[in-house]
XYZ file of C-alpha atoms in Angstrom:
672
model
C 72.116 107.006 150.530
C 72.171 105.003 153.688
C 69.200 102.611 154.600
C 69.045 103.931 158.172
C 69.043 107.501 157.156
C 66.209 106.975 154.730
C 64.127 104.739 156.984
C 64.725 107.344 159.793
C 63.431 110.263 157.678
C 60.355 107.956 156.878
C 59.782 107.468 160.408
C 60.209 111.018 161.287
C 57.884 111.974 158.639
C 55.091 109.759 159.424
C 53.528 111.778 162.303
C 53.230 114.651 159.973
C 50.381 112.712 158.141
C 48.079 113.550 161.104
C 49.221 117.232 161.637
C 45.960 118.865 160.576
C 42.646 118.264 162.554
C 39.198 119.354 161.651
C 36.347 119.996 164.215
C 33.152 117.913 164.267
C 34.678 114.382 163.706
C 37.563 114.375 166.063
C 37.171 110.715 167.081
C 36.696 109.506 163.550
C 39.630 111.603 162.351
C 41.741 110.409 165.134
C 40.902 106.747 164.449
C 41.551 107.225 160.675
C 44.961 108.842 161.324
C 46.023 106.028 163.624
C 45.159 103.409 160.971
C 47.016 105.403 158.290
C 50.030 105.728 160.604
C 50.121 102.018 161.371
C 49.794 101.180 157.681
C 52.612 103.721 156.794
C 54.912 102.074 159.424
C 54.108 98.714 157.885
C 54.805 99.939 154.329
C 58.051 101.478 155.298
C 59.283 98.505 157.205
C 58.684 96.492 154.059
C 60.405 98.863 151.922
C 63.554 99.115 154.259
C 63.482 95.195 154.310
C 63.544 95.387 150.457
C 66.347 97.868 150.462
C 68.597 95.663 152.706
C 67.857 92.653 150.504
C 68.745 94.816 147.368
C 71.935 95.831 148.940
C 72.952 92.520 149.765
C 72.863 91.796 146.080
C 74.101 95.248 144.886
C 76.786 96.377 147.248
C 77.215 99.642 145.540
C 74.808 102.508 145.791
C 71.737 101.836 143.827
C 72.414 103.913 140.653
C 70.312 106.220 138.611
C 67.157 105.712 136.799
C 67.441 105.483 133.027
C 65.387 107.978 130.995
C 64.091 104.982 128.948
C 63.325 102.783 132.053
C 61.260 105.406 133.811
C 57.754 105.852 134.712
C 55.552 102.992 133.628
C 55.218 100.315 136.241
C 55.830 96.695 135.151
C 53.900 93.919 136.422
C 55.430 90.973 138.560
C 54.798 88.623 135.646
C 56.521 90.763 133.052
C 59.409 91.412 135.446
C 59.929 87.685 136.044
C 59.764 87.047 132.351
C 62.323 89.574 131.564
C 64.778 88.198 134.077
C 64.582 84.783 132.500
C 66.159 85.871 129.116
C 69.687 85.004 128.177
C 72.837 86.364 129.941
C 73.197 89.341 127.681
C 69.595 90.288 127.968
C 69.574 89.408 131.718
C 71.883 92.213 132.558
C 69.302 94.528 131.207
C 66.207 92.858 132.376
C 66.885 93.083 136.205
C 67.911 96.666 136.347
C 64.826 97.555 134.181
C 62.539 95.807 136.486
C 63.633 98.082 139.324
C 63.746 101.118 137.148
C 60.334 100.647 135.720
C 58.860 100.116 139.271
C 58.235 103.670 140.637
C 58.852 104.581 144.262
C 56.190 103.472 146.549
C 53.649 106.268 146.645
C 53.021 107.534 150.093
C 49.562 106.639 151.269
C 48.975 110.381 152.370
C 50.981 113.449 151.329
C 53.439 114.798 154.036
C 51.303 117.903 154.492
C 48.379 115.833 155.480
C 45.924 116.679 152.666
C 45.312 112.997 151.833
C 43.984 112.258 155.229
C 42.097 115.573 155.747
C 40.012 114.886 152.712
C 38.278 111.985 154.451
C 38.188 113.563 157.926
C 34.559 113.995 157.775
C 33.759 110.256 157.758
C 33.015 108.463 160.840
C 34.753 105.211 159.696
C 37.175 103.968 156.956
C 35.718 104.961 153.807
C 35.619 102.438 150.787
C 38.133 104.739 149.060
C 40.624 104.264 151.949
C 40.224 100.482 152.017
C 40.715 100.435 148.189
C 43.929 102.349 148.566
C 45.063 99.980 151.451
C 44.302 96.921 149.092
C 46.233 98.635 146.276
C 49.183 99.086 148.502
C 49.263 95.540 149.671
C 49.053 94.394 146.124
C 51.915 96.770 145.178
C 54.097 95.546 148.027
C 53.555 91.809 146.877
C 54.559 92.823 143.282
C 57.690 94.476 144.560
C 58.401 91.263 146.618
C 57.922 89.265 143.519
C 60.293 91.207 141.406
C 63.044 91.125 144.217
C 62.657 87.348 144.332
C 62.840 87.074 140.505
C 66.066 89.009 140.497
C 67.415 86.908 143.161
C 67.043 83.647 140.870
C 68.728 85.557 137.777
C 72.391 84.667 136.831
C 75.111 86.560 138.720
C 75.910 88.836 135.943
C 72.251 90.160 136.005
C 73.024 91.334 139.347
C 75.761 93.623 138.335
C 74.920 97.260 137.330
C 75.257 98.124 133.699
C 78.239 100.385 132.884
C 78.869 102.456 129.840
C 80.651 100.220 127.378
C 78.424 97.234 127.721
C 76.781 95.712 124.698
C 73.361 97.030 125.299
C 73.324 100.909 125.349
C 69.868 100.920 127.000
C 71.205 99.252 130.120
C 71.388 101.943 132.788
C 72.621 101.434 136.254
C 69.950 100.060 138.720
C 67.611 102.579 140.042
C 66.955 103.263 143.723
C 63.700 101.921 144.919
C 62.634 105.484 145.561
C 63.059 107.465 142.574
C 62.146 110.645 144.216
C 65.076 110.597 146.613
C 67.622 108.987 144.090
C 70.016 111.122 141.974
C 68.700 111.954 138.526
C 69.772 109.538 135.665
C 72.773 110.265 133.647
C 71.664 111.344 130.226
C 74.707 110.113 128.503
C 73.882 106.456 129.606
C 70.609 106.632 127.479
C 71.797 108.862 124.532
C 75.435 108.028 123.882
C 76.239 104.858 122.082
C 78.482 102.503 124.123
C 82.067 101.538 123.144
C 81.419 97.849 122.600
C 78.914 98.506 119.890
C 81.101 101.000 118.078
C 83.606 99.860 115.433
C 87.074 99.245 117.179
C 89.792 101.803 116.440
C 92.291 100.813 113.892
C 95.723 100.084 115.040
C 99.096 100.405 113.404
C 99.954 97.089 111.579
C 102.081 94.724 113.757
C 101.769 97.003 116.744
C 99.498 95.139 119.079
C 101.999 92.435 120.016
C 105.668 92.579 121.219
C 107.992 91.580 118.089
C 111.279 92.737 119.598
C 112.237 89.053 119.760
C 112.145 88.681 115.968
C 115.389 88.175 114.146
C 115.833 91.100 111.740
C 113.820 93.369 113.825
C 115.048 96.080 116.334
C 114.647 95.077 119.831
C 113.997 98.730 121.205
C 110.699 98.844 123.047
C 110.872 102.728 123.528
C 111.549 105.625 121.265
C 114.309 107.873 122.425
C 112.712 110.965 120.908
C 109.724 111.576 118.696
C 107.678 114.427 117.367
C 104.553 114.844 115.247
C 106.744 115.644 112.095
C 109.916 113.623 112.517
C 111.187 110.481 114.354
C 115.089 110.509 114.428
C 117.171 107.448 114.376
C 120.697 106.921 115.147
C 123.055 103.688 114.601
C 126.633 102.999 115.272
C 128.093 99.809 114.472
C 131.877 99.067 115.448
C 133.454 95.639 115.089
C 136.807 93.812 115.637
C 137.413 90.740 113.704
C 140.213 88.268 113.933
C 140.565 85.712 111.145
C 142.509 82.628 112.033
C 143.899 82.419 108.581
C 145.857 85.585 109.226
C 145.827 87.094 105.744
C 148.955 89.401 105.249
C 146.946 92.169 103.750
C 144.132 91.841 106.487
C 141.677 91.375 103.678
C 138.818 89.078 104.021
C 136.250 87.846 101.401
C 133.106 85.808 101.140
C 131.126 88.207 103.658
C 128.798 91.224 103.332
C 129.366 91.928 106.845
C 133.113 91.215 107.779
C 135.876 92.729 105.607
C 139.060 93.339 107.571
C 141.097 91.146 109.918
C 142.756 92.126 113.019
C 141.456 95.525 112.832
C 138.823 97.694 114.558
C 136.586 98.901 111.983
C 133.594 101.104 111.709
C 130.856 99.013 110.025
C 128.269 101.659 109.771
C 127.335 105.117 111.237
C 123.780 105.696 110.432
C 122.023 108.954 110.932
C 118.578 109.473 109.765
C 114.867 108.964 110.566
C 111.431 109.093 109.450
C 109.409 111.965 108.357
C 105.574 111.961 108.795
C 103.014 114.723 108.226
C 99.543 114.808 106.735
C 99.942 111.256 105.313
C 103.231 112.198 103.557
C 106.221 110.105 104.484
C 109.909 109.878 103.938
C 112.859 108.060 105.428
C 116.559 108.317 104.964
C 119.722 106.542 106.694
C 123.472 107.043 106.034
C 125.968 104.277 105.803
C 129.243 105.962 106.644
C 131.935 103.275 107.280
C 132.748 99.916 105.599
C 129.202 99.644 104.212
C 129.662 102.571 101.983
C 132.271 100.567 99.890
C 131.545 96.856 100.521
C 127.905 96.941 99.449
C 128.387 99.046 96.501
C 131.185 96.681 95.172
C 128.569 93.750 94.989
C 126.302 95.873 92.399
C 127.526 95.490 88.952
C 124.949 97.812 87.401
C 126.800 100.856 88.132
C 129.517 99.720 85.580
C 127.006 100.410 82.733
C 127.182 103.898 81.395
C 128.106 107.255 82.962
C 127.517 109.384 85.971
C 129.091 107.214 88.670
C 125.833 105.854 90.082
C 128.009 104.108 92.842
C 129.308 107.244 94.078
C 125.813 109.112 94.040
C 124.154 106.530 96.345
C 127.054 104.871 98.355
C 126.473 106.848 101.530
C 122.842 106.163 101.837
C 121.408 102.690 102.857
C 117.614 103.964 102.781
C 116.310 107.090 100.948
C 112.827 107.056 100.001
C 109.467 109.212 100.035
C 105.783 108.331 99.702
C 102.289 108.679 100.741
C 100.042 106.860 103.185
C 96.491 106.181 102.129
C 93.755 105.459 104.826
C 92.133 102.540 103.216
C 92.086 98.814 104.666
C 94.446 98.809 107.498
C 96.679 101.147 105.565
C 98.443 101.386 102.233
C 101.933 102.776 101.688
C 103.397 103.821 98.335
C 107.111 104.610 98.493
C 109.939 105.224 95.868
C 113.543 105.248 96.333
C 116.115 102.855 98.186
C 114.473 100.696 100.732
C 115.493 97.380 102.355
C 114.677 94.091 100.818
C 114.737 91.553 103.677
C 115.298 88.655 101.282
C 117.202 86.143 103.684
C 115.349 87.304 106.915
C 118.371 89.131 108.409
C 118.440 92.783 108.566
C 120.890 94.891 106.917
C 121.683 96.502 110.333
C 123.590 94.192 112.516
C 121.846 95.506 115.669
C 118.612 93.953 114.730
C 120.003 90.514 114.216
C 120.628 87.371 116.331
C 123.925 86.863 114.816
C 126.539 89.292 113.222
C 127.670 87.134 110.363
C 124.490 85.438 108.803
C 124.696 82.239 106.781
C 124.803 82.453 102.987
C 121.096 82.611 102.060
C 121.016 85.898 103.818
C 124.566 87.167 103.349
C 124.575 86.526 99.365
C 120.875 87.709 98.692
C 119.857 91.373 98.258
C 119.963 94.023 101.156
C 118.339 96.722 99.238
C 116.277 97.544 96.228
C 115.950 100.851 94.221
C 112.512 101.487 92.770
C 108.831 101.451 93.874
C 107.091 99.526 96.658
C 103.408 99.388 97.464
C 102.633 98.245 101.044
C 99.213 97.063 101.430
C 97.713 95.926 104.850
C 94.554 94.151 104.575
C 94.573 93.447 108.495
C 96.912 94.570 111.145
C 98.697 91.201 110.952
C 99.141 90.795 107.072
C 101.290 92.695 104.759
C 101.295 92.363 100.913
C 104.091 94.310 99.228
C 104.705 94.325 95.517
C 108.119 95.693 94.123
C 108.928 97.404 90.860
C 112.810 97.660 90.960
C 115.876 98.411 88.852
C 116.997 94.787 89.612
C 118.497 92.345 92.105
C 120.232 94.424 94.621
C 121.171 97.140 92.045
C 121.396 101.104 91.983
C 120.663 100.939 88.296
C 119.670 98.245 85.659
C 122.227 95.807 84.418
C 120.051 95.388 81.276
C 116.794 96.907 79.892
C 114.262 94.640 81.731
C 113.375 95.633 85.259
C 112.710 93.431 88.022
C 109.400 92.497 89.764
C 108.888 90.884 93.237
C 107.129 91.262 96.436
C 106.768 90.243 100.113
C 104.116 88.735 102.079
C 104.365 88.875 105.777
C 101.834 87.201 108.098
C 101.764 87.139 111.993
C 98.642 85.178 112.958
C 99.786 84.788 116.582
C 102.288 86.703 118.899
C 104.661 83.829 118.803
C 104.884 83.207 114.868
C 106.067 85.278 111.990
C 105.882 84.045 108.361
C 107.613 85.902 105.555
C 107.736 85.038 101.967
C 109.898 87.069 99.412
C 109.742 86.293 95.719
C 111.494 87.868 92.783
C 111.571 87.529 89.015
C 111.542 88.784 85.468
C 114.674 90.863 85.709
C 117.631 90.382 83.568
C 120.478 90.820 86.170
C 123.669 89.638 84.855
C 125.649 92.538 83.391
C 126.436 92.070 79.685
C 124.085 89.019 79.235
C 120.844 90.768 78.353
C 118.742 87.435 77.752
C 119.338 85.796 81.058
C 116.501 85.793 83.391
C 116.575 85.147 87.154
C 113.792 83.779 89.623
C 114.061 83.396 93.325
C 111.984 82.488 96.290
C 112.894 83.022 99.981
C 110.513 81.791 102.751
C 111.208 82.074 106.523
C 109.293 81.195 109.623
C 110.162 82.444 113.115
C 108.786 80.754 116.256
C 108.956 81.749 119.842
C 108.439 78.471 121.664
C 109.082 79.494 125.058
C 108.098 82.658 127.016
C 108.435 82.837 130.909
C 109.580 86.486 131.630
C 110.151 85.714 135.398
C 112.322 82.744 134.723
C 116.199 82.690 134.627
C 115.815 81.397 131.110
C 113.042 83.746 129.955
C 112.515 83.235 126.208
C 113.432 80.757 123.348
C 112.906 81.041 119.783
C 114.113 79.665 116.446
C 114.102 80.666 112.755
C 114.319 78.681 109.652
C 114.753 80.102 105.968
C 114.850 78.125 102.825
C 115.651 79.493 99.264
C 115.328 78.310 95.815
C 116.278 80.070 92.618
C 117.802 79.702 89.179
C 118.700 81.426 85.905
C 117.712 80.731 82.541
C 118.537 81.852 79.090
C 121.745 83.273 77.790
C 123.382 79.891 77.762
C 122.261 78.477 81.179
C 119.301 76.435 82.327
C 117.413 75.848 85.599
C 117.181 72.099 85.177
C 120.622 70.639 84.315
C 122.911 70.357 81.355
C 120.275 70.568 78.754
C 120.276 72.154 75.262
C 119.686 75.406 77.062
C 123.094 75.041 78.867
C 124.614 74.013 82.094
C 122.524 74.116 85.287
C 122.651 77.401 87.159
C 120.763 77.391 90.184
C 120.584 78.153 93.880
C 119.482 75.881 96.783
C 119.993 76.868 100.386
C 118.797 77.062 103.956
C 119.742 78.400 107.389
C 118.438 77.454 110.920
C 119.177 79.633 114.130
C 118.074 79.067 117.648
C 118.210 81.968 120.451
C 117.879 81.744 124.088
C 117.403 84.822 126.340
C 118.489 85.087 130.043
C 117.699 87.181 133.003
C 115.006 89.576 131.554
C 116.518 89.624 128.162
C 119.766 90.962 129.449
C 121.773 88.075 127.989
C 121.316 85.896 124.934
C 123.059 82.896 123.179
C 122.439 82.235 119.586
C 123.504 79.098 117.748
C 122.946 78.540 114.046
C 124.175 78.078 110.549
C 123.400 76.967 107.089
C 124.213 75.485 103.659
C 124.061 76.396 99.959
C 124.569 74.751 96.460
C 125.136 77.395 93.843
C 126.174 75.916 90.414
C 127.271 78.965 88.286
C 128.217 81.013 91.226
C 125.931 83.820 90.272
C 124.996 84.425 93.859
C 128.477 83.844 95.347
C 130.210 86.928 96.596
C 133.215 87.466 94.417
C 136.444 87.494 96.491
C 138.181 90.929 96.432
C 141.131 89.740 94.541
C 143.273 92.514 93.320
C 140.230 94.985 93.839
C 137.732 92.607 92.053
C 134.196 93.871 92.078
C 130.977 92.425 90.837
C 131.209 94.954 87.810
C 134.717 93.902 86.862
C 133.957 90.370 87.522
C 131.274 90.503 84.894
C 134.050 91.206 82.490
C 136.531 88.633 83.641
C 137.481 87.197 86.980
C 140.707 85.266 86.198
C 141.186 83.804 89.609
C 137.733 82.805 90.698
C 135.782 81.781 87.753
C 132.060 82.525 87.515
C 131.574 80.634 84.190
C 128.254 78.908 83.759
C 127.873 75.612 85.634
C 131.069 76.367 87.964
C 130.379 74.489 91.110
C 130.003 76.054 94.513
C 128.837 74.312 97.755
C 129.427 75.646 101.302
C 128.194 75.465 104.850
C 128.779 77.304 108.108
C 128.000 77.566 111.704
C 128.156 80.208 114.386
C 127.922 80.684 118.166
C 126.877 84.108 119.412
C 126.709 85.727 122.926
C 125.065 89.018 123.488
C 125.125 91.243 126.579
C 122.506 93.854 126.358
C 122.686 96.152 129.391
C 120.289 98.647 127.778
C 117.686 98.345 125.083
C 119.702 100.780 122.933
C 123.059 98.871 123.392
C 124.438 95.500 122.515
C 127.775 93.989 123.112
C 128.533 90.802 121.007
C 131.119 88.115 120.865
C 130.740 85.600 118.049
C 132.634 82.550 116.446
C 132.097 81.460 112.863
C 133.295 78.495 110.927
C 132.982 78.398 107.242
C 133.765 75.818 104.602
C 133.519 75.725 100.829
C 134.303 73.015 98.328
C 136.640 75.054 96.457
C 139.460 77.609 97.569
C 137.390 80.693 98.434
C 138.513 82.261 101.882
C 141.668 84.673 102.191
C 144.661 82.770 103.392
C 147.838 83.840 104.886
C 149.092 85.074 101.644
C 146.154 87.388 101.211
C 144.234 88.547 98.059
C 146.360 91.693 97.046
C 149.298 91.461 94.636
C 152.672 92.824 95.604
C 153.940 96.090 94.504
C 157.316 94.862 93.362
C 159.660 91.673 93.552
C 160.488 91.073 97.400
C 159.190 94.471 98.427
C 156.848 93.120 101.113
C 154.171 95.721 100.107
C 150.792 95.068 98.687
C 148.491 97.171 96.402
C 146.018 96.609 93.662
C 147.330 97.297 90.163
C 144.144 98.523 88.810
C 143.555 95.637 86.361
C 141.494 92.908 88.244
C 140.249 91.377 85.055
C 143.743 90.197 84.155
C 146.464 87.926 85.491
C 149.222 89.563 87.761
C 152.956 88.939 87.756
C 154.958 88.704 91.010
C 156.232 92.380 90.494
C 152.678 93.568 90.448
C 152.330 94.218 86.782
C 149.376 92.600 84.836
C 150.147 90.164 82.039
C 148.379 92.575 79.597
C 150.666 95.375 80.618
C 153.675 92.987 80.078
C 152.568 92.840 76.429
C 150.745 89.544 76.158
C 147.088 88.568 76.177
C 146.946 85.318 77.929
C 143.804 83.327 77.775
C 144.800 80.756 80.304
C 146.467 80.610 83.708
C 149.204 78.457 82.117
C 149.839 81.033 79.425
C 150.030 83.858 81.877
C 152.527 81.891 84.036
C 154.899 81.486 80.935
C 154.505 85.144 80.234
C 155.372 86.334 83.688
C 158.399 84.095 83.908
C 159.750 85.408 80.647
C 159.675 82.085 78.879
C 159.978 81.791 75.060
C 157.106 79.558 75.163
C 154.815 82.415 76.051
C 152.083 83.589 73.601
C 153.273 86.221 71.047
C 153.896 89.598 72.415
C 151.708 92.495 71.515
C 153.348 95.007 68.901
C 157.138 95.318 69.556
C 157.094 94.390 73.284
C 159.748 91.957 74.599
C 159.216 89.352 77.256
C 161.046 89.877 80.532
C 161.152 87.971 83.745
C 158.578 89.407 85.915
C 159.140 86.936 88.858
C 156.612 84.509 87.822
C 152.688 84.478 88.045
C 151.233 85.758 91.349
C 148.123 83.947 92.664
C 145.916 84.855 95.605
C 146.111 82.631 98.630
C 142.544 81.146 98.807
C 141.413 78.446 101.315
C 138.580 76.155 101.606
C 138.146 76.916 105.585
C 137.827 80.003 107.643
C 137.577 80.296 111.363
C 137.120 83.767 112.789
C 135.869 85.731 116.043
C 134.327 89.035 115.927
C 133.686 91.410 118.964
C 131.061 94.074 118.187
C 129.599 97.145 119.772
C 126.113 98.108 118.500
C 123.963 101.058 119.294
C 120.519 102.070 118.046
C 118.358 105.039 119.087
């Protein structure tokens, strides 16, 4: 209400106090009425003055009186004591002082009854004098309360609102309770938001993590529903290898496979099902991934039922249940991503297309059971019980155990530790164990969204591992066998421009892997991890075989939409032994001088220049020298098998392997 309106009403109402006149004491009555009128004017003037002072402190309308703050009047001393409390209580004390002070009682009722009771007196009665004295005292109390409120901290002058820490803090009441709006009952009866337990959030959802390497950069979901959230991915790449292999076949990578060709890396169609705490996810991998990923798993060679064919078109497929405990617990079983080596299996999520060895040579997926435990929204503990190291089946009888710990204490840092052990993962070597630890940190060290250069971040990953038993050792050439270990690291730095529309990434890494148990076997004559477990004649994986390598890359991304990335990348890779496909390629010829190339179906044996294997010729050659003599038809060749005769097969064919590889790739990646 406005001050002038209230004061105006008071002034208009004042004459009504003398509206009733009784015969017999007219002079005394008039005298009394005049005195009461003067007193009312004085009281109302003080009240209006108090209102003006109060409105200078409280610019909004003086709010409603709380149920808990009403009707008992507080003394000036108690009001001053209340306002002298701490800041949190001060916000309650000052409003309470006003609320507990009832509106100033009128000296006479508006119908004149108060004055008519004393109209038979000739002068001012003792009762009237006492009433006047009480009014003066009450006015002094109100003035003292106002002065005490003036001395309170600024926060105490603000009206309490729903959501404050004190549920008994209503808005400040108007001085005249009879003319103010009724108090809001919810302010006195409902608990405030600040005192209630904060609502739980989905883990890792309160900060923006789209800058992370290995994490999708989409800020929005194209489509969602209560039951299903679809996901579509498309990844196409053109790669040019400056070694120019004649068969267009590249090796040593889990991302790049064909040179001078436009290839579909992956077409992924799938998504997440979620209803009544039941969850499931699947994602397809039509394209190069459906053959290149499977060939790096030897386990499907064990036994029947073509496990490789059963799973090759699925990158993820699992179902599970969500438990509402802590900040969430998920139990899933099936095929799921591993994230050992930080980079995602899906190139759209990564800062670079071709990651360094500690990512490219370590598992992309596991099959088994995982339990995701979220003690807080920023911490995940995830145990695994799995078939083995990136395997659809089990190479031997013992299963693998492992887990991940992910911690994001601040919005600019991500810490991930993956650990694996127990599993016996070398096919046909049942007593050889493997342990591995992979640890990464990602740091966003610059973030100025309005700048031309708006963001900078780096990642560092370090890996250690070894194998033991079955003729090898973790610690060197001991009685347990030659050293079989893995040591590697990678470092990447990324800079974003113009609102994350452009980005440049520079990085690389290095490994030392004696025994080569994590080296990706070159695809010589169709060699796979399964066939190499039997024999790999052209690239030995014998215990202790040396392998050291390093690489570097430069990546430029153009991201016109959050669902689309155009990428240009240059990679240089080096190994201390011949490893990368050279101009002659890694596929044997079909016939002498034919100029055509095809696998002969026998990658575990040496191959002659006419495409035939040495064993097919009729000789079992244990060494490359013996195989060369056999393919040339020399009389010095090993004895033939059965009644076979040795003929000239044009000599021994050998793949063209080089120590260096330079390449560029141009990529288009989509994710909805």
